[in-house]
mmCIF file of C-alpha atoms in Angstrom:
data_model
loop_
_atom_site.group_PDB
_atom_site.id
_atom_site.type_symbol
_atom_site.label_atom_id
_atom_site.label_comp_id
_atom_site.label_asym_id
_atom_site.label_seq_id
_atom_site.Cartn_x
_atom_site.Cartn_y
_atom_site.Cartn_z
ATOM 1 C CA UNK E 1 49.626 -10.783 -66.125
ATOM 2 C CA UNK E 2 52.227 -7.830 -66.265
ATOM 3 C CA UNK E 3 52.072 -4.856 -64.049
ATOM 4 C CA UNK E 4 51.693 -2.695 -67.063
ATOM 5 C CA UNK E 5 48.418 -4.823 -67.829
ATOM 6 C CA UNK E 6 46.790 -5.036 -64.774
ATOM 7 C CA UNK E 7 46.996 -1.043 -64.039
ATOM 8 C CA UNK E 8 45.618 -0.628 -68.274
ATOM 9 C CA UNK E 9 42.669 -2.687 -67.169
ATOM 10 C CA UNK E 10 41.975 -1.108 -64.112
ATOM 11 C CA UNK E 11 42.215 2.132 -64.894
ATOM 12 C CA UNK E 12 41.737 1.890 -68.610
ATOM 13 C CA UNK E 13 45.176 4.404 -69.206
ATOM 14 C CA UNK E 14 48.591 4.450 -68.925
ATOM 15 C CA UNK E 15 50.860 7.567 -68.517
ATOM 16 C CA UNK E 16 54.270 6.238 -69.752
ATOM 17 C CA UNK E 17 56.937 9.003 -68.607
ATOM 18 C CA UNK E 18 59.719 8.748 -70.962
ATOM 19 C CA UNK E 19 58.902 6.305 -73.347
ATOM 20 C CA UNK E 20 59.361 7.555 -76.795
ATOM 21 C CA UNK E 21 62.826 8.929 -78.241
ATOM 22 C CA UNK E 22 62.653 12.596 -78.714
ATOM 23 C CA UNK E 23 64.754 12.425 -81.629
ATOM 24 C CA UNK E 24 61.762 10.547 -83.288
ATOM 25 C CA UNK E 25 59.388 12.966 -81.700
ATOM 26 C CA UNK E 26 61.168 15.976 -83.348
ATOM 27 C CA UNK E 27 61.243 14.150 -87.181
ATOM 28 C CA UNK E 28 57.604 13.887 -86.813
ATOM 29 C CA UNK E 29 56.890 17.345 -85.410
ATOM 30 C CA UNK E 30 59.454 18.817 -87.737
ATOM 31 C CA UNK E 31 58.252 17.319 -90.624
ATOM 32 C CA UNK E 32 54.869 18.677 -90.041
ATOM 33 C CA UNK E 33 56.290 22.042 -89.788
ATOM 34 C CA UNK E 34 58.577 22.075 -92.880
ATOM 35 C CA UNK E 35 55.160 21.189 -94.708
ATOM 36 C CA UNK E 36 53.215 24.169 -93.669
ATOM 37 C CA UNK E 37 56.464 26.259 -94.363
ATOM 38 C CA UNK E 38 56.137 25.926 -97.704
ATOM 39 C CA UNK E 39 52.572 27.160 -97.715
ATOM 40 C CA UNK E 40 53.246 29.541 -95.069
ATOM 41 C CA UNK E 41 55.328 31.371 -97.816
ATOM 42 C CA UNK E 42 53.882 30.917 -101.034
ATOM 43 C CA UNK E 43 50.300 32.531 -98.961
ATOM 44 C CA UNK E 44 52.533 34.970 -96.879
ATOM 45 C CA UNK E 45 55.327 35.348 -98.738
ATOM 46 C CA UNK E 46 57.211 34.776 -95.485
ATOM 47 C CA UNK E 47 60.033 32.501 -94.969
ATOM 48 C CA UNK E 48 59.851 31.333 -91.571
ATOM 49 C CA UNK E 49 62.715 30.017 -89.318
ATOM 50 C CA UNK E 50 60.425 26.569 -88.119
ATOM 51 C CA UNK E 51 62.029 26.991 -84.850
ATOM 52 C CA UNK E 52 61.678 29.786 -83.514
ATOM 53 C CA UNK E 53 57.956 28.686 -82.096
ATOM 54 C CA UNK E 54 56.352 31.982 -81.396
ATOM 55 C CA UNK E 55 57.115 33.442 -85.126
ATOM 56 C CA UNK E 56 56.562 29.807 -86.076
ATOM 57 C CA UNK E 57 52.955 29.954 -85.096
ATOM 58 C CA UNK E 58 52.315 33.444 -85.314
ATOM 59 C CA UNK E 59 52.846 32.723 -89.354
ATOM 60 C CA UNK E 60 50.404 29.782 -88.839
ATOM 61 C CA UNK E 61 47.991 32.083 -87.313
ATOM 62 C CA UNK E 62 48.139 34.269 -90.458
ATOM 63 C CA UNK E 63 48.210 31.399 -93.002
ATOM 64 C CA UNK E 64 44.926 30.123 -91.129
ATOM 65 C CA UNK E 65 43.094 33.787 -91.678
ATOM 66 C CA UNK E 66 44.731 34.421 -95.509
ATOM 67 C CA UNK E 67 43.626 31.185 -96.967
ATOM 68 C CA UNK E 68 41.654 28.570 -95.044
ATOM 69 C CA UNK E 69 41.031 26.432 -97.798
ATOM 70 C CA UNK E 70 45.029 25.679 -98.322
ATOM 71 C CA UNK E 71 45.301 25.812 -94.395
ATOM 72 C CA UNK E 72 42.581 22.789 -94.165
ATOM 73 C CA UNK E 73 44.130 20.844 -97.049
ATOM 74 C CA UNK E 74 47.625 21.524 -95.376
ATOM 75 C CA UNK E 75 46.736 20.389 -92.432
ATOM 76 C CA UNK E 76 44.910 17.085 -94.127
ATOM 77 C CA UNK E 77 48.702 16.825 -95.963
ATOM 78 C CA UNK E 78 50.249 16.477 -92.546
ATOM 79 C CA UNK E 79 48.306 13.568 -91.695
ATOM 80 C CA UNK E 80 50.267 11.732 -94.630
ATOM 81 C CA UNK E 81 53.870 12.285 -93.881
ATOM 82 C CA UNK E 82 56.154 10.129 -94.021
ATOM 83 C CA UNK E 83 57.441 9.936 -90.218
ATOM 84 C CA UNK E 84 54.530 9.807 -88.646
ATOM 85 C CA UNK E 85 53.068 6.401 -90.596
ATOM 86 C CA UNK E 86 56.499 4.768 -90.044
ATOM 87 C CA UNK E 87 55.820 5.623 -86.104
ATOM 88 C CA UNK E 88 52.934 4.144 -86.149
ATOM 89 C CA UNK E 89 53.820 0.684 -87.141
ATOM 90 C CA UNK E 90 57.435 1.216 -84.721
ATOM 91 C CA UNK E 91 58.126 -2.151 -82.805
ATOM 92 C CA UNK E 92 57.979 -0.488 -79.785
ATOM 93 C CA UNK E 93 54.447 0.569 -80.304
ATOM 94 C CA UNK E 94 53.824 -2.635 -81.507
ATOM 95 C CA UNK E 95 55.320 -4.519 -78.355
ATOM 96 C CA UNK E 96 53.853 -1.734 -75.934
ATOM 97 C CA UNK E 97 50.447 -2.847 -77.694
ATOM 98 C CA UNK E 98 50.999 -6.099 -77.413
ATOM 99 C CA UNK E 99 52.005 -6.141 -73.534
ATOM 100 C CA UNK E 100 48.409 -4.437 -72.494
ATOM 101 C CA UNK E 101 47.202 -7.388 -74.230
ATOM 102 C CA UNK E 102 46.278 -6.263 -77.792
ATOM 103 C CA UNK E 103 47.203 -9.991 -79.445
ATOM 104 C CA UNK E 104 46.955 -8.842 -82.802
ATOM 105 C CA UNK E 105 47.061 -5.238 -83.164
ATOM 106 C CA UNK E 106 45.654 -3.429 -86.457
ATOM 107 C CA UNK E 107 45.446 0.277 -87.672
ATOM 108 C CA UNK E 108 42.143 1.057 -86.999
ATOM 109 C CA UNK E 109 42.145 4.762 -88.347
ATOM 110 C CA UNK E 110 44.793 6.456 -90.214
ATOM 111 C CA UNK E 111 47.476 7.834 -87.933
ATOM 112 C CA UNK E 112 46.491 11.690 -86.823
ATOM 113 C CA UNK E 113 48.158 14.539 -85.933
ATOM 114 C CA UNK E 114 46.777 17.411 -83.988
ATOM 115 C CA UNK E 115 47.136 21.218 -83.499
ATOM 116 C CA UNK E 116 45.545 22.722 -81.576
ATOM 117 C CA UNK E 117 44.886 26.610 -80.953
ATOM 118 C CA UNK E 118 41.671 29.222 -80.114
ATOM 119 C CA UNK E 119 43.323 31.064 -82.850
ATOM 120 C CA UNK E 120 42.778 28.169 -85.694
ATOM 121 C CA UNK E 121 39.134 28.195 -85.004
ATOM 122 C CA UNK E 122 36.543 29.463 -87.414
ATOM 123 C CA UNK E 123 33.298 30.850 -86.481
ATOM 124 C CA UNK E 124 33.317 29.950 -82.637
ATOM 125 C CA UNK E 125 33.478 26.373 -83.428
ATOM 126 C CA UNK E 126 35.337 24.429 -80.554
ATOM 127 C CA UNK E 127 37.118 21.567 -82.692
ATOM 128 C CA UNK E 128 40.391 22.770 -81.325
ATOM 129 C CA UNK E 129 38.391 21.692 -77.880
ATOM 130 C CA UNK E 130 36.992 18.743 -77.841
ATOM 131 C CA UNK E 131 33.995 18.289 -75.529
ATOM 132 C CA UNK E 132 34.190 15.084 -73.129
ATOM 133 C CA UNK E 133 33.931 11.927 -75.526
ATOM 134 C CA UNK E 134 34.341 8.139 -76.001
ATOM 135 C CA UNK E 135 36.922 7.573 -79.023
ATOM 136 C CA UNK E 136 35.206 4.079 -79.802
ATOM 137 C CA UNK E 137 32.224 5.383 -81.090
ATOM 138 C CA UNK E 138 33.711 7.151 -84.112
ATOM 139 C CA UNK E 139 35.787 3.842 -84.877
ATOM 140 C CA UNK E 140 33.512 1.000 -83.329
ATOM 141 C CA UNK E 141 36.015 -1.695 -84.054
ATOM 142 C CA UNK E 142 37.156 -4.291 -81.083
ATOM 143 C CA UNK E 143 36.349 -4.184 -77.639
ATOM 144 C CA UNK E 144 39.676 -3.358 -76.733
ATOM 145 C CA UNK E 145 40.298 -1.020 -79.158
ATOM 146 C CA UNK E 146 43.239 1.345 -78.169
ATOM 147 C CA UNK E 147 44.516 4.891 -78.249
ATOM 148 C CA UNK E 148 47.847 6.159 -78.311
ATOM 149 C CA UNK E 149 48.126 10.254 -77.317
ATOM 150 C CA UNK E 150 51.509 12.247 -77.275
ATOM 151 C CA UNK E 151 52.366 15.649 -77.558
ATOM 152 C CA UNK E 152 55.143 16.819 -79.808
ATOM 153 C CA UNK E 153 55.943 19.989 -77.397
ATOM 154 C CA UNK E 154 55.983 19.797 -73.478
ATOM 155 C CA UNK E 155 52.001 20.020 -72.594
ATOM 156 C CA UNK E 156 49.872 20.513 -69.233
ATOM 157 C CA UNK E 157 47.600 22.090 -68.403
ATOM 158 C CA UNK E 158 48.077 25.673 -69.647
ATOM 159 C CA UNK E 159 48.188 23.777 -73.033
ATOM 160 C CA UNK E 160 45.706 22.154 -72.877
ATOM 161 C CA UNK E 161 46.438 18.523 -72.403
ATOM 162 C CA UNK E 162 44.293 15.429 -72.037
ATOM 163 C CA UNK E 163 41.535 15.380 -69.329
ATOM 164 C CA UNK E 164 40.743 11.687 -68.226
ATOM 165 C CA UNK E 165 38.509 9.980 -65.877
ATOM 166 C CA UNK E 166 40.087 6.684 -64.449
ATOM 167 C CA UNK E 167 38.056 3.402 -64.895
ATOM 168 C CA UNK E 168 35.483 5.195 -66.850
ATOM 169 C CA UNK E 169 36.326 3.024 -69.630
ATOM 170 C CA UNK E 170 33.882 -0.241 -68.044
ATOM 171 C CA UNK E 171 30.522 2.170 -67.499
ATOM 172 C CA UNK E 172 30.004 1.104 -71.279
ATOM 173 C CA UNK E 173 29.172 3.316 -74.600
ATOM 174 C CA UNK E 174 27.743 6.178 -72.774
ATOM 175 C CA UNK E 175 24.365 8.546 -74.789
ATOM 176 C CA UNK E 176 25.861 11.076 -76.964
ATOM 177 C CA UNK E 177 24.908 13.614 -79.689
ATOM 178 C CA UNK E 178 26.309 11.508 -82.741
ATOM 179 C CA UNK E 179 26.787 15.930 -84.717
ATOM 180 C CA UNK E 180 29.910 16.690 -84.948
ATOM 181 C CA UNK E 181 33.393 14.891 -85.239
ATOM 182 C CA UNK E 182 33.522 13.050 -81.538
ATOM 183 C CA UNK E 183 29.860 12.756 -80.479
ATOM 184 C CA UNK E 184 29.895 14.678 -77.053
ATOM 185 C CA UNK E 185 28.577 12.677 -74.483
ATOM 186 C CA UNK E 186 25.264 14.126 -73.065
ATOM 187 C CA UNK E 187 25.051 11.995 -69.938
ATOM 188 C CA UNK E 188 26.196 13.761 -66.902
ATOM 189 C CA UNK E 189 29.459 14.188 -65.793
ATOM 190 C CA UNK E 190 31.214 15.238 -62.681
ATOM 191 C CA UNK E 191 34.167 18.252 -63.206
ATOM 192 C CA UNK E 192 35.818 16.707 -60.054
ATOM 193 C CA UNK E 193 36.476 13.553 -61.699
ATOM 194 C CA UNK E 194 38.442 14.591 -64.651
ATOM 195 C CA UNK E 195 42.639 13.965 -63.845
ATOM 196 C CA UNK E 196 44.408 16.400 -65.686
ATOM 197 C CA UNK E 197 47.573 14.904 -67.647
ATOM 198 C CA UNK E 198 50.697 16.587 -67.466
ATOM 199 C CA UNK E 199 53.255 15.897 -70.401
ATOM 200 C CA UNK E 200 57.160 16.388 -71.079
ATOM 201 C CA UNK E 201 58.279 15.463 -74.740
ATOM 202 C CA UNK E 202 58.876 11.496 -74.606
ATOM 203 C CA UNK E 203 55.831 10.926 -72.394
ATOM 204 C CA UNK E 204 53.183 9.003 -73.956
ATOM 205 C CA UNK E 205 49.323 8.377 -73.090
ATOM 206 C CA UNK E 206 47.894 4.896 -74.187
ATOM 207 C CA UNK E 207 44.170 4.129 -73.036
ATOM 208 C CA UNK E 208 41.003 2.269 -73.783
ATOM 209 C CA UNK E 209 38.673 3.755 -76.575
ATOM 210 C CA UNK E 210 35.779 3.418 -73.827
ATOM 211 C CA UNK E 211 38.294 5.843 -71.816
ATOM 212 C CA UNK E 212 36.077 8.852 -71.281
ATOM 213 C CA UNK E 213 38.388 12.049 -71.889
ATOM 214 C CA UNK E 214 38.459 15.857 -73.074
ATOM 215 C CA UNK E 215 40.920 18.167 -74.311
ATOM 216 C CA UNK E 216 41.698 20.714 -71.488
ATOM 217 C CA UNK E 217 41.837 24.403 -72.398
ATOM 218 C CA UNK E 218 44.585 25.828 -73.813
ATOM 219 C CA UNK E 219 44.726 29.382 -72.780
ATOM 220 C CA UNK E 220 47.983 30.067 -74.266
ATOM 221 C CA UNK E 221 49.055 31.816 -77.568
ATOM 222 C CA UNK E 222 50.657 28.318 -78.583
ATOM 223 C CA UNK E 223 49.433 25.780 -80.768
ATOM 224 C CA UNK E 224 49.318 22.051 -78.715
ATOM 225 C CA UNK E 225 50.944 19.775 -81.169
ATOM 226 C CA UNK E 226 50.001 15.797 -80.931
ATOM 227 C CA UNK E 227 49.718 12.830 -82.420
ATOM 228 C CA UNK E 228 46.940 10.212 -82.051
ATOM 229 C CA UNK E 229 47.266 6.751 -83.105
ATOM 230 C CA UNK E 230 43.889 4.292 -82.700
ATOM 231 C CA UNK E 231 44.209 -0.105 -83.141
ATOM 232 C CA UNK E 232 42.045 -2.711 -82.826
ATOM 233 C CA UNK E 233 42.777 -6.629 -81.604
ATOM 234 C CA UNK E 234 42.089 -8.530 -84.509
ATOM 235 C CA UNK E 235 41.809 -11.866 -81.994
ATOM 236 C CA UNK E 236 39.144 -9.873 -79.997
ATOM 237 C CA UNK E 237 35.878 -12.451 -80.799
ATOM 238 C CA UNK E 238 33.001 -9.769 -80.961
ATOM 239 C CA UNK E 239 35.722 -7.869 -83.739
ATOM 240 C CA UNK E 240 34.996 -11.432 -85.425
ATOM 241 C CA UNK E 241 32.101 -12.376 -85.223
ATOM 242 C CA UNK E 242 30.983 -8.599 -86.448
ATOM 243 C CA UNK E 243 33.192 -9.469 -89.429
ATOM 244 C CA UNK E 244 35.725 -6.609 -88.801
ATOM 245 C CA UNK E 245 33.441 -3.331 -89.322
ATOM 246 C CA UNK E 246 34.817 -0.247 -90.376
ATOM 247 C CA UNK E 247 33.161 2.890 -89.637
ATOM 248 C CA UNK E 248 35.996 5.082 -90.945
ATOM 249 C CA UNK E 249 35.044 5.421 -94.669
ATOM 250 C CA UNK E 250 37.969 7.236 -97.033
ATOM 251 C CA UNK E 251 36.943 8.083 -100.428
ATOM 252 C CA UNK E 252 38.124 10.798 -103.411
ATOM 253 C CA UNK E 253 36.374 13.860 -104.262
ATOM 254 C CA UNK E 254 34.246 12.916 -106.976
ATOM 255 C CA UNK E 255 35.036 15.885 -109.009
ATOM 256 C CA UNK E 256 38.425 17.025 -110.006
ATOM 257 C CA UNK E 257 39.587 19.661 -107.068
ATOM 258 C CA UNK E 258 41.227 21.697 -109.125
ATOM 259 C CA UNK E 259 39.188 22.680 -112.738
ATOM 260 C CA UNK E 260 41.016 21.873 -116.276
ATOM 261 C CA UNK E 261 44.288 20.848 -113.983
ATOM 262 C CA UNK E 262 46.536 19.079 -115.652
ATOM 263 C CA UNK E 263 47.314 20.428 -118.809
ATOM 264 C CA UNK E 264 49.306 18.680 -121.283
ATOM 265 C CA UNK E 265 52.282 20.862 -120.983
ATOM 266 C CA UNK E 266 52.142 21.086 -117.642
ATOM 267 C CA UNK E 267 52.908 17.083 -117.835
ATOM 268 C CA UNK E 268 55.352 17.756 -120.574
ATOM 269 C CA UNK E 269 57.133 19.770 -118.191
ATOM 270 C CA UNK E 270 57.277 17.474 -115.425
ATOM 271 C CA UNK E 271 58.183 14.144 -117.732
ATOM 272 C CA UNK E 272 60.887 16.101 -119.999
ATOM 273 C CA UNK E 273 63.880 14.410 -120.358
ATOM 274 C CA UNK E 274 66.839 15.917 -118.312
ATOM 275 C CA UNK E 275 69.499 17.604 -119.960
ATOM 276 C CA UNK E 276 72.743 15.696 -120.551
ATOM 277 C CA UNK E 277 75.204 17.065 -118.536
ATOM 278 C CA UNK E 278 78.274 17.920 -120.362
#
């Protein structure tokens, strides 16, 4: 059994310093940015330099209070880029995966990206701050099911990064309030035994789903970018034998989302032939 095994199963997490490219870091993190840019201004009528971080987010900030609705369905839009679903299925990933001893590795949620910020919260609600959780009981796939964390921006604990508590991941599906997106465990839980993570760009966190772990608090004026990737083992025998559940269920708005949208000139428009050039 590899080194790199035996510590996952011990201590159900692995801190990898320096194991992504930051080059591939910054297409994904970029990406996400250029796509709120282009909302950013139509909303604010700004056009914002993507990085320059402080007026970066500050615009964010104000997109967030001028129009949620386009904020929300921005930040759904994210999730579907281009670079960060090519990431996901990355050989590396897929060897990393495969050396913890995930035989058969499978997408068991659609790839996520996360940001993070007291100041894109609505109403008091803490989803920018999650509450101590177990990730396998929103997916409930295989028993080995796995979660890859990385921040696109340098990230401790000022930020906000991941809390964990080592070798949590064998005291089994712990009781928790199934409101809300993570269920928050309700059994009780020591402070002391939460290890805060510290990240540079390039680090990367993998651990089990069982892996009990909060967000930490990020008292800063920054948004904590990150991506979260979940897969299951398709080999694993109670995945199997439960005939490969899915509890993530995707489906389309059952009503058109925008009312009398397209019209037929709009579609003329878009399917005109170009002009010749002479």
């Amino acid at each position: 059994m590899s080194t790199l095994k035996e510590q996952f199963r011990r201590e159900g997490f692995l801190l990898l310093r320096n194991f992504l490219d930051k080059s591939v870091v910054e297409n994904i993190y970029r990406e996400a940015r250029e796509i709120f840019a282009i909302q950013i201004k139509r909303v604010t009528g700004r056009t914002v330099d993507i990085n320059n971080r402080d007026e970066f987010e500050n615009a964010m900030f104000e997109f967030f209070e001028k129009d949620f609705i386009a904020f929300r369905n921005t930040g759904i839009t994210v999730q579907h880029s281009l670079s960060l679903h090519r990431f996901a299925t990355d050989e590396k990933i897929v060897n990393l995966l495969k050396e913890i001893g995930i035989e058969l590795p499978v997408i068991g949620a659609r790839p996520a990206m996360q940001f993070n910020s007291r100041f894109l919260s609505k109403d008091g609600s803490k989803h920018w701050k999650l509450d101590a959780h177990q990730d396998w009981r929103t997916g409930q796939g295989s028993l080995d099911s796995t979660v890859i964390w990385f921040p696109m921006v340098n990230a401790g604990a000022d930020l906000g990064a991941l809390q964990v508590i080592p070798q949590s991941h064998k005291s089994g599906l712990l009781a928790a309030s199934t409101s809300g997106y993570q269920g928050g465990i309700t059994a009780s839980l020591k402070d002391e035994d939460f290890v805060q993570t510290e990240f540079e760009v390039g680090d990367l966190l993998i651990f089990s789903a069982f892996l009990v772990h909060q967000s930490g608090n990020n008292i800063t004026r920054n948004i904590r970018w990150s991506v979260q990737l979940r897969y299951n083992n398709l080999s694993e025998p109670t995945f199997i034998e439960r005939g490969y559940p899915m509890a993530y269920i995707y489906k389309p708005e059952a009503e058109l989302v925008t009312p009398n949208f397209p019209t037929v000139e709009q579609l003329e428009t878009v399917f005109a032939a170009p002009t010749p050039i002479v």
